[in-house]
Amino acid sequence: MEPESLGAEQGASLPGPAEELGTLLGQDAALPKLSGGELDRELESKSDLIDDKEFDIPQVDTPPTLESILNETDDEEESFVLEDPSLLNIDNIDTHSYDTSSLASSDSGDRTHSKRKKKLPDSFSLHGSVVRLSLLKGISAQIVSAADKVDAGLPTAIAASSLIAVGTSHGLALIFDPNQALRLCLGSTAVGAQYGAISALSINNDCSRLLCGFAKGQITMWDLASGKLLRSITDAHPPGTAILHIKFTDDPTLAICNDSGGSVFELSFKRVMGVRTCESRCLFSGSKGEVCCIEPLHAKTELRDHPITQYSLLAMASLTKILVIGLKPSLKVWMTFPYGRMDPSSVPLLAWHFVAVQNSVNPMLAFCRGDVVHFLLVKRDDSGAIHVTKQKQLHLHYDLINFTWINSRTVVLLDSVEKLHVIDRQTQEELETIEISEVQLVYNSSHFKSLATGGNVSQALALVGERACYQSISSCGGQIFYLGTKSVHVMMMRSWRERVDHLLKQDCLTEALALAWSFHEGKAKAVVGLSGDANKRKSVLADRMVEILFHYADRTLKKCPDQGKIQVMEQHFQDMVPVIVDYCLLLQRTDLLFSQMYDKLSENSVAKGVFLECLEPYILSDKLMGMTAQVMKDLLLHYQDKNLMEDMEACIVHMDITSLDIQQVVLLCWENHLYDAMIYVYNSGMNDFISPMEKLFKVIAPPLNAGKSLTDEKVVMGNKLLVYISCCLAGRAYPLGDIPEDLVPLVKNQVFEFLIRLHSAEASADEEVYPYVRTLLHFDTREFLNVLALTFEDFKNDKQAVEYQQRIVDILLKVMVENSDFTPSQVGCLFTFLARQLAKPNNTLFVNRTLFDQVLEFLCSPDDDSRHSERQQVLLELLQAGGIVQFEENRLIPMAEKAEFYQICEFMYEREHLYDKIIDCYLRDPVRKEEVFNYIHNILSIPGYSAEEKQSVWQKAMKHIEELLLLSPNKAADLIATHFNDQIEGIIKNLQDQFLLFQFLRSLLDPREGINQDMLQISPCVTEQFIELLCHYNPDHVLETLQVLEFYRLEETIQITQKHLLHEASSYLLEKKGDVHGAFLVMLEQLRSKLLMLTCEIEESTELHLLKDIEDTLVKTIALCQRNSHSLNQQQREALWFPLLEAMMSPQKLSSSTVLCQYSEPLKSLTMQVLNNMAAFIALPSILQRILQDPVYGRGKLGEIQGLVLGMLDTFNYEQTLLETTTNLLNHDLHWSLCNLRASITRGLNPKQDYCCICLQQYKRRQEMADEIIVFSCGHLYHSLCLLSKECGIETKGQMRWTCYKCNSSNKGGKLSENFSELKKGNGASLTQTSSESLLDSQQIQAFDQLCRLYRGTSRLALLTELSRTHGGEKHGLLNVSQGDPALNSVFQNENFQLHLTPPPLTEE
C-alpha cells in the first residue's frame, strides 16, 4: 500500500461532446492572468459596470456562440483571484477588532446596487459595507455555454479550493482555475445518463483529487492534474440511494459519504500492487435516524500539528440530534446533543472553525436547525479525552438554510428568504444584510427526495430537502462561492480601505470619517488589511483621514447653497464645518486645522464665521489651548462683530494668550466691560496682578467717597474686585485655575502692600489716607472682612505674617473709628471680625479694649432712634463672636435695657441661667412678643433645666397669665392646658374681663380649636359657664358648638338656652335628652310665630327674609321628625306630623287676608314638601282622611289638593311598573344563567393529547391498578398518581378534589386556577361530587366566571343588589357605597363598568 498521490493511472478518454468542449476550452482560450494588485484594481474599476439584470442572464433571440464568449475583450471580463490563505489564519485575523455597539447595516454593499440612488439607512453609517458580492463572469458565461453547446445540463454542485469545480445535472464536472479559465471537463453525458446528476463534490487538501457523488448513488474519483478517472465506486453504500454529501478528511486516503437513506459511510482508499481499491465501512445507519448533514474537521496547514487533528473528528446532524465522532485511532462517539423543539422543515447546519479562546486555539462547532445557532468549543485535555463546552447562543428572528464562517470572528448566515446576514460572533451584532435572490441559488431538493432512483426516501428527509442548498455554497480562504442556476458569485470581506472608499463613493463622507476613526481607535468590527503595531496602524489611518478631510472641506465649499440666502448657507456650514474641527482635534492635527483647513474655509465668510464659533466648546473644555495669532485675531474680531462679548470673555480666560496683542485685547476688554478677561490677560500675559486692581478702583472709588449709590455695572465691578483680591490672597488664579507656586508669596505680598498704601498713585491733595481699604469698606464691609478672615486663616505664624495682620487691623480701626460716615452695621461688622480674631486660641493681634467700650457706647447710646434693630443685631453678632470678653457685664445689661436691646438682655440672662427674667424680655419686646409661648413651653418641657429653674419660669408665667391671654388667647389656652392644668379654675376666677374669659374658654373647650379635651380635668359647671358666655357674646354659634362640646349637663344647659331664647339650641338639647315631642313643640311654636307674623301687615323689605326664615325652620322641623320617626309607633308619628301639617295649612284658611294672597303659592309648595316627607312614614289613606276632615278642604275645596292626590297615584304607578320590570329581568337572567350552567356542566371533555402532562407517558400505560385517568375541562390529561405527586389533589369529605397542574403552575397565584375535572374510570365517566356547602366550590366559581365572561359585564342581579344596598331602609339616594371591606366596594366604582342596555347574548347549545 502506498500513498494516494504517488502515482496516477491513465483515465478513460473523454467521449464525444466532452472532448469537443475540452478542445474548445483548451489552453488557447485561457483568460489572461493578472497579479494580485492589478486584480484588485480590475475588480474595483469594473465592478460598477455590472448591470442589475446581469445575474439573471436574460433570454436573447440568437444565443452567443462559445467562441464569441471566449473571445470577449479583456475590459469586459472581471478576473477572479483567491486571497492569500495565510492572511486568514486565526493568529492574525481580526485581532484588532474590538467590541462596539451599533445598529446593523442593511445596505448590501453589492456592486449591482451602487447605481441605485436611494437613501442609505442610518445603520449603514456605522459599519459601511463589510463584504463584497461579485459575479464571476467568466465561470458564469462558460456554465451557460456548456449547458447550451455540449448539453452539460444545469449546475447542481460546487466545490472550491485552489480550483473551482462545478457539477452539472448531466453528470459533467467543470474545473476552473483562479483566472476563471476552464481547465478540465470531467465525465461525459453518457456516463451522466447512467449515473444521473452530480449531487456532491469534494476536493482534497492539496487540490490533486476530486470526488464526485451522483444522484443514482455512484462515486467517481478524478486526478485533477491529468484529468484522469482514478476510481468508479458503485458498491460503497446501499444501491438506489443518492449521494447527499461526500467529503475528504484531512487524511487524503479517507473520505466520508452520506446517502439519501440517512446512512454515513467511511471510504478508505488504498493502492495495493498498483491496483486502486476502496473499502467502505458504515459509521451510522439510517435506520437509527437519518443523517442529512456531515462535516469533518479540516485543519489549515499551520494547524496540522494541533493535538485534536489526530482524532479525525466528524460532526453529523441527523433529524433529531448532533453527533461528534472520532474516526481515529478507533471509532468513538464523543458527544451527542438533541435539538429540542424546532420546525420539522428546518435545515440542519454544521460548520467547524478554529478560534482563539483564552490564549489557546481550538475548534468550534456551530450547529443550527431553525433560528438558534449553538456554538460548541471542543478541547482535548492532557489525558487525551475530548471535552465539549457550550458557548453563548445566537438567537435570530429568521430561519437559516446556510451557515458559513468567513473568519474566526465573523459568520455569514443565509436565511430562508435568500437574505445574507453578516454577523460579528462575539457581540452578536448584525453588520450587514444582502439580498441575493438574483443569484437564483441552486437547491438540492431532488437529491434529498432521491427522485433519480424513484423517490424512496422518508417524508421527514424529503421535507428537509425542500430548502437544502448544501452543495450550492462552498467557502475557501475567507471567500464564499454561491452557485446559481446560470451563474457563480463570490463574496469576500472588504479591506478597511475598501470599506472607507465604498462609503466615499456613496458620497457618505461623515460616515467614512466615522468608520475610519473606529478603525483608528480599534473599535470597528470585521477589520481586514490592518497589520503592524498600533502606532503604525494609527499613522496609516490618520493619513487616510486627512485625505478625506481635505476632500470633505472642498466638497463643503463646492456644495454651498446659493449666495444671498444667508440662513441656508449658515445652516449648511453648521452641519459640515464642526466635523472638520472635530476630527482635526481628535487626530491632534491643530497645525492642519489652523493652516490649510482654515485658509480653505476662509474663502467663504459664512464658513469662516461658523468655523470660529465651532472652536468655542473646545476652548471652554480646555481641549484647545493655543492657536495661531491670525486665527486668534480673527476670532476676537468675529465675536466683536457679532456682539457676542460674553462668549468672547469665556474663551479668552481659557486660552494661552501669548499669541495675542496684549495691548489690543486689554483695550477691547475694558471697552466692552470684560473685566474677567482683562484681569486674566494682565495676570497670565504679564504676571501683573496690581494694574487690574488699580483700574477697577479708579472706577468705583469716586462715587463711593462722594456717598453716591453705585450703578449695577459698578456693583458687578466691585464684586469682581473682591473675588479677585480673595483669589490673589489665597493663591488661586482668577477666574479659574491656580497661580504658579513660585509666584504665590510674591503675589500675596504685592496685593497686601497695594491694599495698605497710604495714598493712591495719582492722588489729589485732599485724598484721605488708606484709600483702597476705605473704598472696600464702603463698598461691602462684611464681604471685605470675610476676605481678610479667610486670608488670616491661611497665614503661617511667621513674623512677617503677624506684622501684616496687626498692620491691617490698625488701619481698619483708624479708617473706621476716626470717621463718622460708617453705619452702625459697618462698625459692628469690624468689631465682630476683630472679636472672632481675638477669640482664636493662637491669637497674636492686639486691640485696645477701650475701643470696644467706645463701640458699645456708639451702639447703645445713639443720637437718634434710627436703625434700632440693625444696631441690636450688630451688637448681638459681636457678643456671639467672642466680644463678650471685651466688656464688663454689670455695665452691659443696664445699657442694653436702656437702649431696649431685649435680645442682648436675653443673651446675657441666658449665660447666667436667669430664665424667668427672659420672659420679661419677650413680653417687653414688641417684635418677639408672640414667641414667649414657645419659650415657656420649651423651658418647662425640654430636659436639661433644673427643677428650680423650671419652677421660677412657671411662677413667672402664672404671674403674667392675664397678659399672656391678652396677647393670644389661643396660644395661652394651649400653654395652660399643657402646663397649668390644675390651675384652670383658679385662673377663671381671677379673670375679671368677661370677654377675655369667653375667648379663653372658647380656645380651651371648643374641640375645633385643637386642644385635646381628654387631658383637661374640668367640672361641667365650667363648660356651662362657657355656654352662657357664648349665648351672650355669640348666640349664632351656640347650636354648632353644642354639637361638638362634650362635658355639660343637659338640664342646666336647657335652662341657659331657654333663658336666652335660643329655640333651636333648646330643641337640639331636648331631642338629645330623649324628649322628642318637647323638642318638636319648641320648633312648632317657632314656626307658628313666624307664620303669624306673615299674616300681619309687614313691610315689603322683610317679606322675602321672613319667607326664607319660615322655609329654614320648616326644613329643620321636618328633619327632626324624619330622624325620630323610625323609633316611634304610628300614633306617636301622627302626633308629630299632623300638627306640623296643620300649622302649615292654618294660614291658608284666612282667605280674607289680602297679604296672604300673594303668598299662597310659596305656602302651598311648603305644604306639599311636608306631605311628600310624611308620606314615607304615615299611610296615605290616613293623610287623605285627615285632609278631608279639615273644615277648609271638607267644604268642597278639593281642587287645592288635587295635585297631591294625583302625585300619590303617579308614585303608585311608577313603583308598580318598576317592581314588575325588575321581576321580569330577574326571571330572564336566572333562566339564561341556569341554561348556560346546565350546558357547560353536561358538555363532554376533549383531551388535547393522549399522554399524561406530568410523566409524558401514554395514558394507557398505567403503572398500577389504582392509577386513574383524570381529564380537565382545559383539555389536559393526567394519571391520578402523577397529580398526587405534584400535590394537586385534596381530599374533602371522602371525595378527591383535583386541580390542573399545568394551568395552576402557569397562573402564578392570585387568579383562580382550578379547572373543572372529571374522573374516567375504565370506560365509564362520572362527575366529581360537589359538596353541599352554601359557598361555591372552585369548579362552580370557574363556571360562574365563564358565564360572566360570556356576558362581558356586570350582571343585572349585581346591579340590583348594589342599588338595594341601603342603610337600614333609609331613602338616602341610589348610590350608597359600602364603606367596609374594599372587596365589597360598589360595582359602579369599577373603572371597567359599562351599562349594557341590550338583552343577554344567546349562547350556542
mmCIF file with all atom_site columns, N, CA and C in Angstrom, residues 436-483:
data_model
loop_
_atom_site.group_PDB
_atom_site.id
_atom_site.type_symbol
_atom_site.label_atom_id
_atom_site.label_alt_id
_atom_site.label_comp_id
_atom_site.label_asym_id
_atom_site.label_entity_id
_atom_site.label_seq_id
_atom_site.pdbx_PDB_ins_code
_atom_site.Cartn_x
_atom_site.Cartn_y
_atom_site.Cartn_z
_atom_site.occupancy
_atom_site.B_iso_or_equiv
_atom_site.pdbx_formal_charge
_atom_site.auth_seq_id
_atom_site.auth_comp_id
_atom_site.auth_asym_id
_atom_site.auth_atom_id
_atom_site.pdbx_PDB_model_num
ATOM 1   N N  . ILE A 1 436 ? -29.864 38.235 -1.914 1.00 0.00 ? 436 ILE A N  1
ATOM 2   C CA . ILE A 1 436 ? -29.186 37.505 -3.010 1.00 0.00 ? 436 ILE A CA 1
ATOM 3   C C  . ILE A 1 436 ? -30.166 36.698 -3.855 1.00 0.00 ? 436 ILE A C  1
ATOM 4   N N  . SER A 1 437 ? -31.424 37.134 -3.878 1.00 0.00 ? 437 SER A N  1
ATOM 5   C CA . SER A 1 437 ? -32.394 36.374 -4.679 1.00 0.00 ? 437 SER A CA 1
ATOM 6   C C  . SER A 1 437 ? -31.990 36.355 -6.156 1.00 0.00 ? 437 SER A C  1
ATOM 7   N N  . GLU A 1 438 ? -31.270 37.396 -6.601 1.00 0.00 ? 438 GLU A N  1
ATOM 8   C CA . GLU A 1 438 ? -30.876 37.467 -8.015 1.00 0.00 ? 438 GLU A CA 1
ATOM 9   C C  . GLU A 1 438 ? -29.806 36.423 -8.377 1.00 0.00 ? 438 GLU A C  1
ATOM 10  N N  . VAL A 1 439 ? -29.168 35.838 -7.374 1.00 0.00 ? 439 VAL A N  1
ATOM 11  C CA . VAL A 1 439 ? -28.192 34.768 -7.640 1.00 0.00 ? 439 VAL A CA 1
ATOM 12  C C  . VAL A 1 439 ? -28.913 33.535 -8.189 1.00 0.00 ? 439 VAL A C  1
ATOM 13  N N  . GLN A 1 440 ? -30.192 33.404 -7.852 1.00 0.00 ? 440 GLN A N  1
ATOM 14  C CA . GLN A 1 440 ? -31.002 32.232 -8.246 1.00 0.00 ? 440 GLN A CA 1
ATOM 15  C C  . GLN A 1 440 ? -30.306 30.951 -7.780 1.00 0.00 ? 440 GLN A C  1
ATOM 16  N N  . LEU A 1 441 ? -30.151 30.874 -6.449 1.00 0.00 ? 441 LEU A N  1
ATOM 17  C CA . LEU A 1 441 ? -29.415 29.784 -5.817 1.00 0.00 ? 441 LEU A CA 1
ATOM 18  C C  . LEU A 1 441 ? -29.969 28.419 -6.217 1.00 0.00 ? 441 LEU A C  1
ATOM 19  N N  . VAL A 1 442 ? -29.055 27.467 -6.399 1.00 0.00 ? 442 VAL A N  1
ATOM 20  C CA . VAL A 1 442 ? -29.446 26.082 -6.739 1.00 0.00 ? 442 VAL A CA 1
ATOM 21  C C  . VAL A 1 442 ? -29.802 25.353 -5.447 1.00 0.00 ? 442 VAL A C  1
ATOM 22  N N  . TYR A 1 443 ? -30.942 24.640 -5.430 1.00 0.00 ? 443 TYR A N  1
ATOM 23  C CA . TYR A 1 443 ? -31.333 23.833 -4.273 1.00 0.00 ? 443 TYR A CA 1
ATOM 24  C C  . TYR A 1 443 ? -31.151 22.354 -4.593 1.00 0.00 ? 443 TYR A C  1
ATOM 25  N N  . ASN A 1 444 ? -30.847 21.561 -3.548 1.00 0.00 ? 444 ASN A N  1
ATOM 26  C CA . ASN A 1 444 ? -30.558 20.126 -3.736 1.00 0.00 ? 444 ASN A CA 1
ATOM 27  C C  . ASN A 1 444 ? -31.768 19.246 -3.457 1.00 0.00 ? 444 ASN A C  1
ATOM 28  N N  . SER A 1 445 ? -32.969 19.832 -3.597 1.00 0.00 ? 445 SER A N  1
ATOM 29  C CA . SER A 1 445 ? -34.188 19.103 -3.189 1.00 0.00 ? 445 SER A CA 1
ATOM 30  C C  . SER A 1 445 ? -34.330 17.758 -3.890 1.00 0.00 ? 445 SER A C  1
ATOM 31  N N  . SER A 1 446 ? -34.022 17.700 -5.189 1.00 0.00 ? 446 SER A N  1
ATOM 32  C CA . SER A 1 446 ? -34.281 16.457 -5.944 1.00 0.00 ? 446 SER A CA 1
ATOM 33  C C  . SER A 1 446 ? -33.440 15.299 -5.411 1.00 0.00 ? 446 SER A C  1
ATOM 34  N N  . HIS A 1 447 ? -32.209 15.607 -4.946 1.00 0.00 ? 447 HIS A N  1
ATOM 35  C CA . HIS A 1 447 ? -31.352 14.524 -4.432 1.00 0.00 ? 447 HIS A CA 1
ATOM 36  C C  . HIS A 1 447 ? -31.846 14.054 -3.069 1.00 0.00 ? 447 HIS A C  1
ATOM 37  N N  . PHE A 1 448 ? -32.343 15.017 -2.255 1.00 0.00 ? 448 PHE A N  1
ATOM 38  C CA . PHE A 1 448 ? -32.861 14.625 -0.937 1.00 0.00 ? 448 PHE A CA 1
ATOM 39  C C  . PHE A 1 448 ? -34.107 13.763 -1.090 1.00 0.00 ? 448 PHE A C  1
ATOM 40  N N  . LYS A 1 449 ? -34.847 14.024 -2.153 1.00 0.00 ? 449 LYS A N  1
ATOM 41  C CA . LYS A 1 449 ? -36.043 13.195 -2.404 1.00 0.00 ? 449 LYS A CA 1
ATOM 42  C C  . LYS A 1 449 ? -35.675 11.957 -3.213 1.00 0.00 ? 449 LYS A C  1
ATOM 43  N N  . SER A 1 450 ? -34.397 11.866 -3.637 1.00 0.00 ? 450 SER A N  1
ATOM 44  C CA . SER A 1 450 ? -33.881 10.735 -4.434 1.00 0.00 ? 450 SER A CA 1
ATOM 45  C C  . SER A 1 450 ? -34.770 10.445 -5.633 1.00 0.00 ? 450 SER A C  1
ATOM 46  N N  . LEU A 1 451 ? -35.105 11.499 -6.355 1.00 0.00 ? 451 LEU A N  1
ATOM 47  C CA . LEU A 1 451 ? -36.026 11.350 -7.498 1.00 0.00 ? 451 LEU A CA 1
ATOM 48  C C  . LEU A 1 451 ? -35.406 10.483 -8.597 1.00 0.00 ? 451 LEU A C  1
ATOM 49  N N  . ALA A 1 452 ? -34.063 10.522 -8.729 1.00 0.00 ? 452 ALA A N  1
ATOM 50  C CA . ALA A 1 452 ? -33.394 9.757  -9.789 1.00 0.00 ? 452 ALA A CA 1
ATOM 51  C C  . ALA A 1 452 ? -33.553 8.254  -9.586 1.00 0.00 ? 452 ALA A C  1
ATOM 52  N N  . THR A 1 453 ? -33.807 7.833  -8.322 1.00 0.00 ? 453 THR A N  1
ATOM 53  C CA . THR A 1 453 ? -33.936 6.391  -8.059 1.00 0.00 ? 453 THR A CA 1
ATOM 54  C C  . THR A 1 453 ? -35.345 6.032  -7.604 1.00 0.00 ? 453 THR A C  1
ATOM 55  N N  . GLY A 1 454 ? -36.302 6.906  -7.890 1.00 0.00 ? 454 GLY A N  1
ATOM 56  C CA . GLY A 1 454 ? -37.690 6.532  -7.602 1.00 0.00 ? 454 GLY A CA 1
ATOM 57  C C  . GLY A 1 454 ? -38.258 7.140  -6.345 1.00 0.00 ? 454 GLY A C  1
ATOM 58  N N  . GLY A 1 455 ? -37.540 8.048  -5.705 1.00 0.00 ? 455 GLY A N  1
ATOM 59  C CA . GLY A 1 455 ? -38.100 8.787  -4.566 1.00 0.00 ? 455 GLY A CA 1
ATOM 60  C C  . GLY A 1 455 ? -38.315 7.959  -3.334 1.00 0.00 ? 455 GLY A C  1
ATOM 61  N N  . ASN A 1 456 ? -37.415 6.978  -3.126 1.00 0.00 ? 456 ASN A N  1
ATOM 62  C CA . ASN A 1 456 ? -37.588 6.057  -1.982 1.00 0.00 ? 456 ASN A CA 1
ATOM 63  C C  . ASN A 1 456 ? -36.938 6.626  -0.720 1.00 0.00 ? 456 ASN A C  1
ATOM 64  N N  . VAL A 1 457 ? -37.419 7.787  -0.244 1.00 0.00 ? 457 VAL A N  1
ATOM 65  C CA . VAL A 1 457 ? -36.881 8.356  0.998  1.00 0.00 ? 457 VAL A CA 1
ATOM 66  C C  . VAL A 1 457 ? -38.030 8.657  1.955  1.00 0.00 ? 457 VAL A C  1
ATOM 67  N N  . SER A 1 458 ? -37.655 8.866  3.221  1.00 0.00 ? 458 SER A N  1
ATOM 68  C CA . SER A 1 458 ? -38.705 9.148  4.220  1.00 0.00 ? 458 SER A CA 1
ATOM 69  C C  . SER A 1 458 ? -39.281 10.545 3.990  1.00 0.00 ? 458 SER A C  1
ATOM 70  N N  . GLN A 1 459 ? -40.503 10.735 4.467  1.00 0.00 ? 459 GLN A N  1
ATOM 71  C CA . GLN A 1 459 ? -41.162 12.046 4.329  1.00 0.00 ? 459 GLN A CA 1
ATOM 72  C C  . GLN A 1 459 ? -40.380 13.129 5.060  1.00 0.00 ? 459 GLN A C  1
ATOM 73  N N  . ALA A 1 460 ? -39.831 12.797 6.238  1.00 0.00 ? 460 ALA A N  1
ATOM 74  C CA . ALA A 1 460 ? -39.107 13.789 7.053  1.00 0.00 ? 460 ALA A CA 1
ATOM 75  C C  . ALA A 1 460 ? -37.907 14.325 6.279  1.00 0.00 ? 460 ALA A C  1
ATOM 76  N N  . LEU A 1 461 ? -37.158 13.415 5.622  1.00 0.00 ? 461 LEU A N  1
ATOM 77  C CA . LEU A 1 461 ? -35.970 13.836 4.883  1.00 0.00 ? 461 LEU A CA 1
ATOM 78  C C  . LEU A 1 461 ? -36.376 14.654 3.656  1.00 0.00 ? 461 LEU A C  1
ATOM 79  N N  . ALA A 1 462 ? -37.450 14.244 2.996  1.00 0.00 ? 462 ALA A N  1
ATOM 80  C CA . ALA A 1 462 ? -37.920 14.980 1.811  1.00 0.00 ? 462 ALA A CA 1
ATOM 81  C C  . ALA A 1 462 ? -38.334 16.397 2.213  1.00 0.00 ? 462 ALA A C  1
ATOM 82  N N  . LEU A 1 463 ? -38.939 16.529 3.417  1.00 0.00 ? 463 LEU A N  1
ATOM 83  C CA . LEU A 1 463 ? -39.382 17.856 3.885  1.00 0.00 ? 463 LEU A CA 1
ATOM 84  C C  . LEU A 1 463 ? -38.174 18.763 4.135  1.00 0.00 ? 463 LEU A C  1
ATOM 85  N N  . VAL A 1 464 ? -37.119 18.209 4.769  1.00 0.00 ? 464 VAL A N  1
ATOM 86  C CA . VAL A 1 464 ? -35.893 18.985 4.998  1.00 0.00 ? 464 VAL A CA 1
ATOM 87  C C  . VAL A 1 464 ? -35.276 19.391 3.658  1.00 0.00 ? 464 VAL A C  1
ATOM 88  N N  . GLY A 1 465 ? -35.344 18.459 2.677  1.00 0.00 ? 465 GLY A N  1
ATOM 89  C CA . GLY A 1 465 ? -34.726 18.699 1.370  1.00 0.00 ? 465 GLY A CA 1
ATOM 90  C C  . GLY A 1 465 ? -35.323 19.848 0.591  1.00 0.00 ? 465 GLY A C  1
ATOM 91  N N  . GLU A 1 466 ? -36.538 20.259 0.952  1.00 0.00 ? 466 GLU A N  1
ATOM 92  C CA . GLU A 1 466 ? -37.185 21.373 0.237  1.00 0.00 ? 466 GLU A CA 1
ATOM 93  C C  . GLU A 1 466 ? -36.301 22.611 0.224  1.00 0.00 ? 466 GLU A C  1
ATOM 94  N N  . ARG A 1 467 ? -35.541 22.823 1.333  1.00 0.00 ? 467 ARG A N  1
ATOM 95  C CA . ARG A 1 467 ? -34.751 24.064 1.417  1.00 0.00 ? 467 ARG A CA 1
ATOM 96  C C  . ARG A 1 467 ? -33.256 23.786 1.541  1.00 0.00 ? 467 ARG A C  1
ATOM 97  N N  . ALA A 1 468 ? -32.841 22.562 1.167  1.00 0.00 ? 468 ALA A N  1
ATOM 98  C CA . ALA A 1 468 ? -31.422 22.204 1.318  1.00 0.00 ? 468 ALA A CA 1
ATOM 99  C C  . ALA A 1 468 ? -30.603 22.801 0.174  1.00 0.00 ? 468 ALA A C  1
ATOM 100 N N  . CYS A 1 469 ? -29.507 23.465 0.528  1.00 0.00 ? 469 CYS A N  1
ATOM 101 C CA . CYS A 1 469 ? -28.620 24.023 -0.506 1.00 0.00 ? 469 CYS A CA 1
ATOM 102 C C  . CYS A 1 469 ? -27.167 23.788 -0.115 1.00 0.00 ? 469 CYS A C  1
ATOM 103 N N  . TYR A 1 470 ? -26.904 22.613 0.506  1.00 0.00 ? 470 TYR A N  1
ATOM 104 C CA . TYR A 1 470 ? -25.556 22.308 0.999  1.00 0.00 ? 470 TYR A CA 1
ATOM 105 C C  . TYR A 1 470 ? -24.510 22.376 -0.105 1.00 0.00 ? 470 TYR A C  1
ATOM 106 N N  . GLN A 1 471 ? -24.851 21.857 -1.304 1.00 0.00 ? 471 GLN A N  1
ATOM 107 C CA . GLN A 1 471 ? -23.849 21.723 -2.375 1.00 0.00 ? 471 GLN A CA 1
ATOM 108 C C  . GLN A 1 471 ? -23.699 22.997 -3.205 1.00 0.00 ? 471 GLN A C  1
ATOM 109 N N  . SER A 1 472 ? -24.559 24.018 -2.917 1.00 0.00 ? 472 SER A N  1
ATOM 110 C CA . SER A 1 472 ? -24.518 25.236 -3.743 1.00 0.00 ? 472 SER A CA 1
ATOM 111 C C  . SER A 1 472 ? -23.626 26.310 -3.144 1.00 0.00 ? 472 SER A C  1
ATOM 112 N N  . ILE A 1 473 ? -23.168 26.097 -1.916 1.00 0.00 ? 473 ILE A N  1
ATOM 113 C CA . ILE A 1 473 ? -22.366 27.125 -1.241 1.00 0.00 ? 473 ILE A CA 1
ATOM 114 C C  . ILE A 1 473 ? -21.083 26.472 -0.749 1.00 0.00 ? 473 ILE A C  1
ATOM 115 N N  . SER A 1 474 ? -19.953 27.055 -1.139 1.00 0.00 ? 474 SER A N  1
ATOM 116 C CA . SER A 1 474 ? -18.666 26.471 -0.745 1.00 0.00 ? 474 SER A CA 1
ATOM 117 C C  . SER A 1 474 ? -17.746 27.605 -0.320 1.00 0.00 ? 474 SER A C  1
ATOM 118 N N  . SER A 1 475 ? -17.013 27.420 0.774  1.00 0.00 ? 475 SER A N  1
ATOM 119 C CA . SER A 1 475 ? -16.128 28.505 1.224  1.00 0.00 ? 475 SER A CA 1
ATOM 120 C C  . SER A 1 475 ? -14.695 28.017 1.209  1.00 0.00 ? 475 SER A C  1
ATOM 121 N N  . CYS A 1 476 ? -13.788 28.983 0.941  1.00 0.00 ? 476 CYS A N  1
ATOM 122 C CA . CYS A 1 476 ? -12.376 28.637 0.937  1.00 0.00 ? 476 CYS A CA 1
ATOM 123 C C  . CYS A 1 476 ? -11.578 29.916 1.128  1.00 0.00 ? 476 CYS A C  1
ATOM 124 N N  . GLY A 1 477 ? -10.657 29.906 2.092  1.00 0.00 ? 477 GLY A N  1
ATOM 125 C CA . GLY A 1 477 ? -9.748  31.044 2.265  1.00 0.00 ? 477 GLY A CA 1
ATOM 126 C C  . GLY A 1 477 ? -10.440 32.375 2.431  1.00 0.00 ? 477 GLY A C  1
ATOM 127 N N  . GLY A 1 478 ? -11.499 32.423 3.231  1.00 0.00 ? 478 GLY A N  1
ATOM 128 C CA . GLY A 1 478 ? -12.160 33.702 3.503  1.00 0.00 ? 478 GLY A CA 1
ATOM 129 C C  . GLY A 1 478 ? -13.057 34.172 2.378  1.00 0.00 ? 478 GLY A C  1
ATOM 130 N N  . GLN A 1 479 ? -13.328 33.291 1.384  1.00 0.00 ? 479 GLN A N  1
ATOM 131 C CA . GLN A 1 479 ? -14.249 33.654 0.312  1.00 0.00 ? 479 GLN A CA 1
ATOM 132 C C  . GLN A 1 479 ? -15.353 32.609 0.263  1.00 0.00 ? 479 GLN A C  1
ATOM 133 N N  . ILE A 1 480 ? -16.559 33.064 -0.089 1.00 0.00 ? 480 ILE A N  1
ATOM 134 C CA . ILE A 1 480 ? -17.701 32.142 -0.150 1.00 0.00 ? 480 ILE A CA 1
ATOM 135 C C  . ILE A 1 480 ? -18.250 32.183 -1.569 1.00 0.00 ? 480 ILE A C  1
ATOM 136 N N  . PHE A 1 481 ? -18.437 30.988 -2.163 1.00 0.00 ? 481 PHE A N  1
ATOM 137 C CA . PHE A 1 481 ? -18.936 30.890 -3.541 1.00 0.00 ? 481 PHE A CA 1
ATOM 138 C C  . PHE A 1 481 ? -20.390 30.447 -3.515 1.00 0.00 ? 481 PHE A C  1
ATOM 139 N N  . TYR A 1 482 ? -21.232 31.126 -4.280 1.00 0.00 ? 482 TYR A N  1
ATOM 140 C CA . TYR A 1 482 ? -22.666 30.812 -4.363 1.00 0.00 ? 482 TYR A CA 1
ATOM 141 C C  . TYR A 1 482 ? -22.982 30.362 -5.783 1.00 0.00 ? 482 TYR A C  1
ATOM 142 N N  . LEU A 1 483 ? -23.540 29.162 -5.902 1.00 0.00 ? 483 LEU A N  1
ATOM 143 C CA . LEU A 1 483 ? -23.853 28.607 -7.219 1.00 0.00 ? 483 LEU A CA 1
ATOM 144 C C  . LEU A 1 483 ? -25.301 28.913 -7.569 1.00 0.00 ? 483 LEU A C  1
#
